Amino acid sequence: MERIKKNFGFGCMRLPMNGDKVDEEQVCKMVDAFLEAGFNYFDTAHGYLEGMSEQAVKHCLTSRHPRESYVLTNKLSSFFFEKEEEIRPLFEKQLECCGVDYFDFYLMHAQSEEFFAKFKKCRAYETALELKAEGKFRHFGISFHDRPEILEQILTEYPQIEVVQIQFNYVDYEEPAVESKKCYEICRKFGKPVIVMEPVKGGSLVDLPLQAMEVLEKLKGGSTASYAIRYAAGFEGILMVLSGMSAMEQMEDNIRFMKDFQPLNEQEMEAIAQVRKIFQEMNLIPCTACRYCTPGCPKHISIPDLFACMNAKKQYQNRNADYYYHNVHTSQKGKASDCIKCGKCEKECPQHLPIRDLLEAVAAEFEKKEN
Ligand code: SF4
Ligand code: SF4
């Protein structure tokens, strides 16, 4: 952990795209700018962008910069193994995909009650700890998406865990479905440094509802993202805040306010409290656009994009949302009403969203004339 230079990390889950491919030319520029500004933490996973994130890490970071100039985190994801014997080969493949011979951090990915049971059955924690003892990675941790009691159970059973990655942002702080505050307090109780994911809630805290935007504009300070990221980074014990940057402009903005990080002051905290209230009153679908749900959908429904249309309509009474729904997100793919309710998507959703019910509401909103 001593090799980490600053408390802000490059999440490689939402990289800039050029059609179906990662725009590696742009990613190279972003990586260079990030390192140049004194940051050095990168986060990926085997499934991010259907394998293209690890490839981009290799092409844009590890093959172009000395190993000691960056800190790289990867994860063991439930989708890619069913038994113990599959874990080592998967790990070796991840090293190869990223072009490195060790990871700095290796996390048991998206732990929940269900995944933890599977990881235990497959001796995943034990296998990972063996890999660590062999020098294949340096620090052992988990990323977590479930109730605080489950986090407490995991940390009690595996005191070897060194870091915990949790979803943490000003809207989810006391949100009953996420309970960031309680999860954070458990990390503190167990003395585990915290890595924050989703500080801007999948972009929802960047494109704020108009009333919320007005509150932040009055501060005459930084961007909407800056308040969200500085909020998360300002808590005691936060080792790292990750941002899934997908454009150079976002990176430049983030570098600007995280290079010499300052926590939010009292006035800014008050504004955030107002924004949180406005946000909560809108009752938006709390999808973070992680896209874990989409590869397995037999009807090829672009679930997060349809939820984004629904939220845009609620937030801005945005008529464009209808255009996007019909002409962009469902023209080649399934509509909300095509859902056959198989439930596969819900098993993958780290936010535990009732996707089938939500799609019914989306269909009712956008497919009125056709129904
Ligand atoms: S429940 Fe509907 S949206 Fe989910 S995977 Fe099945 S068909 Fe796709
Ligand atoms: S519905 Fe769930 S799994 Fe799908 S993108 Fe949203 S948060 Fe991720």
mmCIF file of C-alpha atoms and ligand atoms in Angstrom:
data_model
loop_
_atom_site.group_PDB
_atom_site.id
_atom_site.type_symbol
_atom_site.label_atom_id
_atom_site.label_comp_id
_atom_site.label_asym_id
_atom_site.label_seq_id
_atom_site.Cartn_x
_atom_site.Cartn_y
_atom_site.Cartn_z
ATOM 1 C CA MET A 1 0.000 0.000 0.000
ATOM 2 C CA GLU A 2 2.992 2.219 0.568
ATOM 3 C CA ARG A 3 3.438 2.371 -3.223
ATOM 4 C CA ILE A 4 0.134 4.202 -3.678
ATOM 5 C CA LYS A 5 0.946 7.839 -4.361
ATOM 6 C CA LYS A 6 -2.450 9.542 -4.110
ATOM 7 C CA ASN A 7 -6.013 8.813 -2.994
ATOM 8 C CA PHE A 8 -7.554 8.844 -6.470
ATOM 9 C CA GLY A 9 -7.611 5.871 -8.857
ATOM 10 C CA PHE A 10 -8.375 5.193 -12.528
ATOM 11 C CA GLY A 11 -11.265 2.706 -12.732
ATOM 12 C CA CYS A 12 -10.958 0.910 -16.073
ATOM 13 C CA MET A 13 -14.574 -0.208 -16.321
ATOM 14 C CA ARG A 14 -15.964 2.609 -18.450
ATOM 15 C CA LEU A 15 -13.123 3.377 -20.843
ATOM 16 C CA PRO A 16 -13.737 5.548 -23.922
ATOM 17 C CA MET A 17 -15.103 3.507 -26.804
ATOM 18 C CA ASN A 18 -14.839 3.737 -30.546
ATOM 19 C CA GLY A 19 -17.849 1.727 -31.707
ATOM 20 C CA ASP A 20 -17.502 -1.709 -30.090
ATOM 21 C CA LYS A 21 -13.798 -1.326 -29.339
ATOM 22 C CA VAL A 22 -11.941 0.567 -26.649
ATOM 23 C CA ASP A 23 -10.453 3.780 -28.002
ATOM 24 C CA GLU A 24 -6.925 2.809 -27.000
ATOM 25 C CA GLU A 25 -5.359 5.880 -28.508
ATOM 26 C CA GLN A 26 -7.380 8.012 -26.121
ATOM 27 C CA VAL A 27 -6.752 5.630 -23.206
ATOM 28 C CA CYS A 28 -2.967 5.938 -23.784
ATOM 29 C CA LYS A 29 -3.266 9.711 -23.528
ATOM 30 C CA MET A 30 -5.382 9.433 -20.383
ATOM 31 C CA VAL A 31 -2.952 6.978 -18.757
ATOM 32 C CA ASP A 32 -0.010 9.263 -19.526
ATOM 33 C CA ALA A 33 -1.784 12.341 -18.186
ATOM 34 C CA PHE A 34 -2.789 10.467 -15.037
ATOM 35 C CA LEU A 35 0.750 9.232 -14.295
ATOM 36 C CA GLU A 36 2.216 12.584 -15.208
ATOM 37 C CA ALA A 37 -0.026 14.293 -12.629
ATOM 38 C CA GLY A 38 1.380 12.034 -9.891
ATOM 39 C CA PHE A 39 -1.400 9.416 -9.640
ATOM 40 C CA ASN A 40 -0.588 5.724 -10.032
ATOM 41 C CA TYR A 41 -3.538 3.460 -9.049
ATOM 42 C CA PHE A 42 -5.426 1.462 -11.733
ATOM 43 C CA ASP A 43 -8.326 -0.919 -11.253
ATOM 44 C CA THR A 44 -9.611 -3.560 -13.649
ATOM 45 C CA ALA A 45 -11.419 -6.927 -13.699
ATOM 46 C CA HIS A 46 -11.551 -9.812 -16.143
ATOM 47 C CA GLY A 47 -15.142 -9.120 -17.142
ATOM 48 C CA TYR A 48 -14.926 -5.353 -17.541
ATOM 49 C CA LEU A 49 -15.882 -4.385 -21.085
ATOM 50 C CA GLU A 50 -16.065 -8.082 -21.890
ATOM 51 C CA GLY A 51 -12.327 -8.573 -21.473
ATOM 52 C CA MET A 52 -11.322 -5.410 -23.316
ATOM 53 C CA SER A 53 -10.456 -3.548 -20.115
ATOM 54 C CA GLU A 54 -7.581 -5.927 -19.263
ATOM 55 C CA GLN A 55 -6.397 -5.715 -22.867
ATOM 56 C CA ALA A 56 -6.428 -1.928 -22.732
ATOM 57 C CA VAL A 57 -4.492 -2.037 -19.463
ATOM 58 C CA LYS A 58 -1.857 -4.109 -21.239
ATOM 59 C CA HIS A 59 -1.699 -2.018 -24.399
ATOM 60 C CA CYS A 60 -1.954 1.423 -22.813
ATOM 61 C CA LEU A 61 -0.341 1.017 -19.391
ATOM 62 C CA THR A 62 1.764 -2.048 -18.644
ATOM 63 C CA SER A 63 3.529 -2.341 -22.016
ATOM 64 C CA ARG A 64 4.327 1.374 -22.038
ATOM 65 C CA HIS A 65 5.369 2.191 -18.478
ATOM 66 C CA PRO A 66 7.787 0.628 -15.982
ATOM 67 C CA ARG A 67 6.177 -1.806 -13.518
ATOM 68 C CA GLU A 68 7.158 0.260 -10.478
ATOM 69 C CA SER A 69 5.417 3.364 -11.872
ATOM 70 C CA TYR A 70 1.882 2.022 -11.320
ATOM 71 C CA VAL A 71 -0.214 0.035 -8.847
ATOM 72 C CA LEU A 72 -2.584 -2.451 -10.489
ATOM 73 C CA THR A 73 -5.632 -4.108 -8.961
ATOM 74 C CA ASN A 74 -7.489 -7.044 -10.487
ATOM 75 C CA LYS A 75 -10.318 -9.219 -9.160
ATOM 76 C CA LEU A 76 -11.550 -12.775 -8.972
ATOM 77 C CA SER A 77 -15.059 -12.650 -10.451
ATOM 78 C CA SER A 78 -17.700 -15.266 -9.864
ATOM 79 C CA PHE A 79 -18.707 -15.481 -13.544
ATOM 80 C CA PHE A 80 -15.435 -17.131 -14.560
ATOM 81 C CA PHE A 81 -15.094 -20.147 -12.304
ATOM 82 C CA GLU A 82 -17.289 -22.938 -10.999
ATOM 83 C CA LYS A 83 -14.725 -25.015 -9.114
ATOM 84 C CA GLU A 84 -11.457 -24.664 -7.232
ATOM 85 C CA GLU A 85 -9.285 -26.077 -10.038
ATOM 86 C CA GLU A 86 -10.396 -23.268 -12.359
ATOM 87 C CA ILE A 87 -9.140 -20.441 -10.139
ATOM 88 C CA ARG A 88 -5.366 -20.694 -10.670
ATOM 89 C CA PRO A 89 -5.591 -20.929 -14.467
ATOM 90 C CA LEU A 90 -7.954 -17.954 -14.441
ATOM 91 C CA PHE A 91 -5.548 -15.948 -12.294
ATOM 92 C CA GLU A 92 -2.624 -16.805 -14.608
ATOM 93 C CA LYS A 93 -4.728 -15.769 -17.593
ATOM 94 C CA GLN A 94 -5.490 -12.437 -15.910
ATOM 95 C CA LEU A 95 -1.776 -11.782 -15.400
ATOM 96 C CA GLU A 96 -1.177 -12.587 -19.050
ATOM 97 C CA CYS A 97 -4.105 -10.459 -20.282
ATOM 98 C CA CYS A 98 -2.768 -7.494 -18.299
ATOM 99 C CA GLY A 99 0.848 -8.142 -19.302
ATOM 100 C CA VAL A 100 2.254 -8.270 -15.760
ATOM 101 C CA ASP A 101 3.814 -10.936 -13.555
ATOM 102 C CA TYR A 102 2.118 -9.831 -10.346
ATOM 103 C CA PHE A 103 -0.817 -7.706 -9.228
ATOM 104 C CA ASP A 104 -0.518 -5.202 -6.421
ATOM 105 C CA PHE A 105 -4.029 -5.918 -5.146
ATOM 106 C CA TYR A 106 -6.287 -8.878 -5.848
ATOM 107 C CA LEU A 107 -9.896 -8.605 -4.679
ATOM 108 C CA MET A 108 -12.624 -11.202 -4.290
ATOM 109 C CA HIS A 109 -15.079 -9.457 -6.584
ATOM 110 C CA ALA A 110 -18.615 -8.250 -5.733
ATOM 111 C CA GLN A 111 -18.986 -10.274 -2.563
ATOM 112 C CA SER A 112 -22.546 -10.871 -1.422
ATOM 113 C CA GLU A 113 -24.101 -13.574 0.713
ATOM 114 C CA GLU A 114 -24.608 -15.737 -2.362
ATOM 115 C CA PHE A 115 -21.189 -15.175 -3.940
ATOM 116 C CA PHE A 116 -19.413 -15.584 -0.602
ATOM 117 C CA ALA A 117 -21.026 -19.014 -0.210
ATOM 118 C CA LYS A 118 -19.839 -19.974 -3.698
ATOM 119 C CA PHE A 119 -16.313 -18.610 -3.088
ATOM 120 C CA LYS A 120 -16.121 -20.615 0.124
ATOM 121 C CA LYS A 121 -17.372 -23.773 -1.541
ATOM 122 C CA CYS A 122 -14.681 -23.384 -4.202
ATOM 123 C CA ARG A 123 -11.972 -22.481 -1.629
ATOM 124 C CA ALA A 124 -11.474 -19.247 -3.521
ATOM 125 C CA TYR A 125 -10.192 -17.244 -0.545
ATOM 126 C CA GLU A 126 -7.740 -20.015 0.376
ATOM 127 C CA THR A 127 -6.515 -20.353 -3.216
ATOM 128 C CA ALA A 128 -6.034 -16.598 -3.496
ATOM 129 C CA LEU A 129 -4.106 -16.516 -0.230
ATOM 130 C CA GLU A 130 -1.839 -19.290 -1.556
ATOM 131 C CA LEU A 131 -1.208 -17.182 -4.669
ATOM 132 C CA LYS A 132 -0.358 -14.253 -2.436
ATOM 133 C CA ALA A 133 2.092 -16.381 -0.423
ATOM 134 C CA GLU A 134 3.732 -17.333 -3.735
ATOM 135 C CA GLY A 135 4.272 -13.648 -4.500
ATOM 136 C CA LYS A 136 1.720 -13.486 -7.326
ATOM 137 C CA PHE A 137 0.013 -10.489 -5.763
ATOM 138 C CA ARG A 138 0.791 -8.230 -2.824
ATOM 139 C CA HIS A 139 -2.430 -7.318 -1.050
ATOM 140 C CA PHE A 140 -5.596 -9.318 -0.524
ATOM 141 C CA GLY A 141 -9.033 -7.718 -0.403
ATOM 142 C CA ILE A 142 -12.692 -7.859 -1.340
ATOM 143 C CA SER A 143 -15.129 -5.698 -3.190
ATOM 144 C CA PHE A 144 -18.513 -5.806 -1.583
ATOM 145 C CA HIS A 145 -22.191 -5.361 -2.487
ATOM 146 C CA ASP A 146 -24.554 -6.567 0.193
ATOM 147 C CA ARG A 147 -25.891 -5.934 3.670
ATOM 148 C CA PRO A 148 -23.544 -4.789 6.462
ATOM 149 C CA GLU A 149 -24.103 -8.029 8.427
ATOM 150 C CA ILE A 150 -22.613 -10.029 5.560
ATOM 151 C CA LEU A 151 -19.580 -7.746 5.436
ATOM 152 C CA GLU A 152 -19.099 -8.240 9.160
ATOM 153 C CA GLN A 153 -19.318 -12.012 8.698
ATOM 154 C CA ILE A 154 -16.724 -12.041 5.889
ATOM 155 C CA LEU A 155 -14.286 -9.829 7.781
ATOM 156 C CA THR A 156 -14.666 -12.007 10.878
ATOM 157 C CA GLU A 157 -14.083 -15.240 8.968
ATOM 158 C CA TYR A 158 -11.161 -13.897 6.933
ATOM 159 C CA PRO A 159 -8.996 -11.548 9.018
ATOM 160 C CA GLN A 160 -6.372 -11.811 6.239
ATOM 161 C CA ILE A 161 -8.420 -9.291 4.219
ATOM 162 C CA GLU A 162 -6.373 -6.096 3.989
ATOM 163 C CA VAL A 163 -8.683 -3.746 2.081
ATOM 164 C CA VAL A 164 -12.404 -3.481 1.344
ATOM 165 C CA GLN A 165 -13.899 -1.835 -1.727
ATOM 166 C CA ILE A 166 -17.426 -0.539 -1.169
ATOM 167 C CA GLN A 167 -19.948 1.577 -3.010
ATOM 168 C CA PHE A 168 -19.855 4.961 -1.330
ATOM 169 C CA ASN A 169 -21.362 8.262 -2.415
ATOM 170 C CA TYR A 170 -23.459 11.013 -0.898
ATOM 171 C CA VAL A 171 -26.759 9.595 -2.113
ATOM 172 C CA ASP A 172 -26.087 5.993 -1.083
ATOM 173 C CA TYR A 173 -24.632 7.039 2.280
ATOM 174 C CA GLU A 174 -27.860 6.301 4.126
ATOM 175 C CA GLU A 175 -29.784 4.683 1.287
ATOM 176 C CA PRO A 176 -31.441 1.539 2.716
ATOM 177 C CA ALA A 177 -30.666 -0.553 -0.373
ATOM 178 C CA VAL A 178 -26.918 0.137 -0.203
ATOM 179 C CA GLU A 179 -26.183 1.213 3.373
ATOM 180 C CA SER A 180 -22.784 2.682 2.553
ATOM 181 C CA LYS A 181 -22.529 4.319 5.961
ATOM 182 C CA LYS A 182 -22.971 1.082 7.866
ATOM 183 C CA CYS A 183 -20.585 -0.811 5.583
ATOM 184 C CA TYR A 184 -18.026 1.966 5.982
ATOM 185 C CA GLU A 185 -18.402 1.853 9.770
ATOM 186 C CA ILE A 186 -17.794 -1.893 9.762
ATOM 187 C CA CYS A 187 -14.591 -1.387 7.772
ATOM 188 C CA ARG A 188 -13.496 1.172 10.349
ATOM 189 C CA LYS A 189 -14.374 -1.161 13.209
ATOM 190 C CA PHE A 190 -12.205 -3.900 11.671
ATOM 191 C CA GLY A 191 -9.452 -1.388 10.848
ATOM 192 C CA LYS A 192 -9.624 -2.032 7.090
ATOM 193 C CA PRO A 193 -8.695 0.749 4.648
ATOM 194 C CA VAL A 194 -11.564 1.502 2.264
ATOM 195 C CA ILE A 195 -11.501 1.762 -1.502
ATOM 196 C CA VAL A 196 -14.509 3.663 -2.809
ATOM 197 C CA MET A 197 -16.297 2.611 -5.973
ATOM 198 C CA GLU A 198 -19.167 4.448 -7.621
ATOM 199 C CA PRO A 199 -18.430 7.846 -6.018
ATOM 200 C CA VAL A 200 -20.547 9.461 -8.753
ATOM 201 C CA LYS A 201 -23.100 6.642 -8.715
ATOM 202 C CA GLY A 202 -22.523 5.513 -12.287
ATOM 203 C CA GLY A 203 -22.672 9.108 -13.540
ATOM 204 C CA SER A 204 -25.971 9.999 -11.841
ATOM 205 C CA LEU A 205 -24.200 12.512 -9.604
ATOM 206 C CA VAL A 206 -22.645 14.168 -12.633
ATOM 207 C CA ASP A 207 -25.823 14.709 -14.674
ATOM 208 C CA LEU A 208 -27.871 15.990 -11.793
ATOM 209 C CA PRO A 209 -31.515 17.053 -11.880
ATOM 210 C CA LEU A 210 -31.804 20.753 -12.712
ATOM 211 C CA GLN A 211 -32.786 21.853 -9.200
ATOM 212 C CA ALA A 212 -29.785 20.035 -7.763
ATOM 213 C CA MET A 213 -27.499 21.529 -10.368
ATOM 214 C CA GLU A 214 -28.650 25.010 -9.322
ATOM 215 C CA VAL A 215 -27.699 24.310 -5.694
ATOM 216 C CA LEU A 216 -24.136 23.357 -6.673
ATOM 217 C CA GLU A 217 -23.784 26.179 -9.180
ATOM 218 C CA LYS A 218 -24.355 28.682 -6.375
ATOM 219 C CA LEU A 219 -21.091 27.506 -4.790
ATOM 220 C CA LYS A 220 -19.238 28.789 -7.856
ATOM 221 C CA GLY A 221 -16.660 26.084 -7.382
ATOM 222 C CA GLY A 222 -15.970 22.917 -9.325
ATOM 223 C CA SER A 223 -17.890 20.441 -11.426
ATOM 224 C CA THR A 224 -20.691 18.232 -10.124
ATOM 225 C CA ALA A 225 -18.257 15.288 -10.171
ATOM 226 C CA SER A 226 -15.780 17.221 -8.042
ATOM 227 C CA TYR A 227 -18.213 17.508 -5.128
ATOM 228 C CA ALA A 228 -19.100 13.823 -5.267
ATOM 229 C CA ILE A 229 -15.492 12.628 -5.417
ATOM 230 C CA ARG A 230 -14.234 15.042 -2.775
ATOM 231 C CA TYR A 231 -17.149 14.058 -0.533
ATOM 232 C CA ALA A 232 -16.124 10.379 -0.638
ATOM 233 C CA ALA A 233 -12.404 11.079 -0.322
ATOM 234 C CA GLY A 234 -12.926 13.256 2.742
ATOM 235 C CA PHE A 235 -13.854 10.466 5.165
ATOM 236 C CA GLU A 236 -11.287 9.006 7.585
ATOM 237 C CA GLY A 237 -9.756 5.745 6.475
ATOM 238 C CA ILE A 238 -10.507 6.134 2.758
ATOM 239 C CA LEU A 239 -7.465 4.761 0.976
ATOM 240 C CA MET A 240 -8.666 5.358 -2.554
ATOM 241 C CA VAL A 241 -11.554 6.771 -4.550
ATOM 242 C CA LEU A 242 -11.993 5.222 -7.970
ATOM 243 C CA SER A 243 -13.469 7.013 -10.910
ATOM 244 C CA GLY A 244 -14.483 5.184 -14.086
ATOM 245 C CA MET A 245 -13.336 7.875 -16.462
ATOM 246 C CA SER A 246 -14.424 7.597 -20.072
ATOM 247 C CA ALA A 247 -13.074 10.783 -21.615
ATOM 248 C CA MET A 248 -9.981 12.944 -21.394
ATOM 249 C CA GLU A 249 -12.060 15.947 -20.252
ATOM 250 C CA GLN A 250 -13.289 13.968 -17.233
ATOM 251 C CA MET A 251 -9.744 12.994 -16.401
ATOM 252 C CA GLU A 252 -8.489 16.570 -16.672
ATOM 253 C CA ASP A 253 -11.310 17.777 -14.434
ATOM 254 C CA ASN A 254 -10.605 15.056 -11.857
ATOM 255 C CA ILE A 255 -6.881 15.721 -11.879
ATOM 256 C CA ARG A 256 -7.567 19.413 -11.296
ATOM 257 C CA PHE A 257 -9.357 18.908 -7.988
ATOM 258 C CA MET A 258 -7.667 15.713 -6.750
ATOM 259 C CA LYS A 259 -4.073 16.742 -7.361
ATOM 260 C CA ASP A 260 -4.074 18.816 -4.183
ATOM 261 C CA PHE A 261 -7.086 17.257 -2.543
ATOM 262 C CA GLN A 262 -9.174 19.321 -0.144
ATOM 263 C CA PRO A 263 -12.175 17.806 1.690
ATOM 264 C CA LEU A 264 -15.536 19.571 1.325
ATOM 265 C CA ASN A 265 -15.960 22.563 3.627
ATOM 266 C CA GLU A 266 -19.033 23.206 5.754
ATOM 267 C CA GLN A 267 -20.860 25.239 3.113
ATOM 268 C CA GLU A 268 -20.219 22.566 0.471
ATOM 269 C CA MET A 269 -21.424 19.834 2.830
ATOM 270 C CA GLU A 270 -24.669 21.764 3.361
ATOM 271 C CA ALA A 271 -25.166 22.034 -0.392
ATOM 272 C CA ILE A 272 -24.578 18.292 -0.746
ATOM 273 C CA ALA A 273 -27.244 17.624 1.883
ATOM 274 C CA GLN A 274 -29.717 19.659 -0.193
ATOM 275 C CA VAL A 275 -28.768 17.843 -3.381
ATOM 276 C CA ARG A 276 -29.190 14.488 -1.664
ATOM 277 C CA LYS A 277 -32.704 15.477 -0.598
ATOM 278 C CA ILE A 278 -33.686 16.588 -4.106
ATOM 279 C CA PHE A 279 -32.250 13.405 -5.538
ATOM 280 C CA GLN A 280 -34.055 11.146 -3.106
ATOM 281 C CA GLU A 281 -37.389 12.809 -3.774
ATOM 282 C CA MET A 282 -37.140 11.931 -7.467
ATOM 283 C CA ASN A 283 -37.259 8.215 -6.800
ATOM 284 C CA LEU A 284 -34.911 7.290 -9.643
ATOM 285 C CA ILE A 285 -33.858 3.756 -10.557
ATOM 286 C CA PRO A 286 -30.533 3.289 -8.707
ATOM 287 C CA CYS A 287 -28.766 1.509 -11.574
ATOM 288 C CA THR A 288 -25.029 2.252 -11.733
ATOM 289 C CA ALA A 289 -24.664 1.133 -15.378
ATOM 290 C CA CYS A 290 -22.083 -1.514 -14.476
ATOM 291 C CA ARG A 291 -23.607 -3.709 -17.235
ATOM 292 C CA TYR A 292 -23.063 -6.973 -15.338
ATOM 293 C CA CYS A 293 -26.640 -7.891 -16.235
ATOM 294 C CA THR A 294 -26.508 -7.543 -20.000
ATOM 295 C CA PRO A 295 -24.289 -10.368 -21.384
ATOM 296 C CA GLY A 296 -26.593 -13.107 -20.080
ATOM 297 C CA CYS A 297 -29.906 -11.653 -21.224
ATOM 298 C CA PRO A 298 -31.469 -14.028 -23.785
ATOM 299 C CA LYS A 299 -33.527 -11.166 -25.256
ATOM 300 C CA HIS A 300 -30.488 -8.845 -25.579
ATOM 301 C CA ILE A 301 -32.160 -6.089 -23.640
ATOM 302 C CA SER A 302 -29.860 -3.168 -22.962
ATOM 303 C CA ILE A 303 -31.129 -2.940 -19.391
ATOM 304 C CA PRO A 304 -29.044 -0.015 -18.010
ATOM 305 C CA ASP A 305 -29.707 2.117 -21.081
ATOM 306 C CA LEU A 306 -33.456 1.602 -20.732
ATOM 307 C CA PHE A 307 -33.225 2.532 -17.047
ATOM 308 C CA ALA A 308 -31.215 5.614 -18.011
ATOM 309 C CA CYS A 309 -34.019 6.636 -20.409
ATOM 310 C CA MET A 310 -36.545 6.221 -17.616
ATOM 311 C CA ASN A 311 -34.446 8.283 -15.194
ATOM 312 C CA ALA A 312 -33.811 10.993 -17.796
ATOM 313 C CA LYS A 313 -37.527 11.317 -18.327
ATOM 314 C CA LYS A 314 -38.162 11.684 -14.612
ATOM 315 C CA GLN A 315 -35.266 14.059 -14.011
ATOM 316 C CA TYR A 316 -35.598 16.433 -16.914
ATOM 317 C CA GLN A 317 -38.987 15.572 -18.429
ATOM 318 C CA ASN A 318 -36.657 14.766 -21.295
ATOM 319 C CA ARG A 319 -38.547 14.032 -24.520
ATOM 320 C CA ASN A 320 -35.268 12.932 -26.079
ATOM 321 C CA ALA A 321 -35.564 9.917 -23.813
ATOM 322 C CA ASP A 322 -38.365 8.582 -26.056
ATOM 323 C CA TYR A 323 -36.206 9.073 -29.113
ATOM 324 C CA TYR A 324 -33.281 7.261 -27.509
ATOM 325 C CA TYR A 325 -35.511 4.487 -26.227
ATOM 326 C CA HIS A 326 -36.980 3.682 -29.637
ATOM 327 C CA ASN A 327 -34.227 4.648 -32.063
ATOM 328 C CA VAL A 328 -31.008 3.930 -30.219
ATOM 329 C CA HIS A 329 -31.425 1.409 -27.434
ATOM 330 C CA THR A 330 -34.150 -0.863 -28.775
ATOM 331 C CA SER A 331 -33.768 -0.561 -32.531
ATOM 332 C CA GLN A 332 -31.308 -3.490 -32.723
ATOM 333 C CA LYS A 333 -31.906 -4.926 -29.255
ATOM 334 C CA GLY A 334 -34.775 -6.090 -27.069
ATOM 335 C CA LYS A 335 -37.455 -3.760 -25.756
ATOM 336 C CA ALA A 336 -38.481 -3.741 -22.100
ATOM 337 C CA SER A 337 -41.652 -5.639 -23.032
ATOM 338 C CA ASP A 338 -39.578 -8.439 -24.614
ATOM 339 C CA CYS A 339 -38.400 -9.527 -21.154
ATOM 340 C CA ILE A 340 -39.361 -13.164 -20.546
ATOM 341 C CA LYS A 341 -38.726 -12.807 -16.801
ATOM 342 C CA CYS A 342 -36.090 -15.525 -16.655
ATOM 343 C CA GLY A 343 -34.378 -13.614 -13.810
ATOM 344 C CA LYS A 344 -30.793 -14.177 -15.026
ATOM 345 C CA CYS A 345 -30.037 -10.468 -14.892
ATOM 346 C CA GLU A 346 -31.157 -10.117 -11.280
ATOM 347 C CA LYS A 347 -28.655 -12.756 -10.165
ATOM 348 C CA GLU A 348 -25.816 -10.595 -11.514
ATOM 349 C CA CYS A 349 -27.012 -7.188 -10.316
ATOM 350 C CA PRO A 350 -24.772 -5.897 -7.509
ATOM 351 C CA GLN A 351 -27.453 -3.330 -6.657
ATOM 352 C CA HIS A 352 -30.015 -6.121 -6.155
ATOM 353 C CA LEU A 353 -32.515 -4.337 -8.383
ATOM 354 C CA PRO A 354 -35.869 -5.957 -9.177
ATOM 355 C CA ILE A 355 -35.029 -5.648 -12.870
ATOM 356 C CA ARG A 356 -38.067 -7.562 -14.124
ATOM 357 C CA ASP A 357 -40.510 -5.319 -12.273
ATOM 358 C CA LEU A 358 -38.608 -2.201 -13.272
ATOM 359 C CA LEU A 359 -38.705 -3.226 -16.931
ATOM 360 C CA GLU A 360 -42.462 -3.530 -16.665
ATOM 361 C CA ALA A 361 -42.592 0.073 -15.517
ATOM 362 C CA VAL A 362 -40.232 1.084 -18.342
ATOM 363 C CA ALA A 363 -42.453 -0.688 -20.906
ATOM 364 C CA ALA A 364 -45.506 1.059 -19.495
ATOM 365 C CA GLU A 365 -43.792 4.433 -19.845
ATOM 366 C CA PHE A 366 -42.192 4.065 -23.274
ATOM 367 C CA GLU A 367 -44.325 1.557 -25.112
ATOM 368 C CA LYS A 368 -47.714 3.018 -24.267
ATOM 369 C CA LYS A 369 -48.963 3.240 -27.831
ATOM 370 C CA GLU A 370 -47.761 -0.222 -28.729
ATOM 371 C CA ASN A 371 -49.297 -1.900 -25.667
HETATM 372 S S1 SF4 B 1 -35.391 -11.358 -16.806
HETATM 373 FE FE1 SF4 B 1 -35.748 -10.245 -18.717
HETATM 374 S S2 SF4 B 1 -34.162 -8.691 -18.763
HETATM 375 FE FE2 SF4 B 1 -33.534 -10.207 -17.243
HETATM 376 S S3 SF4 B 1 -32.217 -11.627 -18.372
HETATM 377 FE FE3 SF4 B 1 -34.294 -12.472 -18.443
HETATM 378 S S4 SF4 B 1 -35.160 -11.653 -20.336
HETATM 379 FE FE4 SF4 B 1 -33.344 -10.443 -19.912
HETATM 380 S S1 SF4 B 2 -29.348 -3.193 -13.577
HETATM 381 FE FE1 SF4 B 2 -27.865 -3.802 -11.996
HETATM 382 S S2 SF4 B 2 -26.379 -5.117 -13.058
HETATM 383 FE FE2 SF4 B 2 -27.528 -4.013 -14.634
HETATM 384 S S3 SF4 B 2 -26.282 -2.245 -15.102
HETATM 385 FE FE3 SF4 B 2 -27.767 -1.608 -13.536
HETATM 386 S S4 SF4 B 2 -26.724 -1.904 -11.584
HETATM 387 FE FE4 SF4 B 2 -25.531 -3.036 -13.123
#
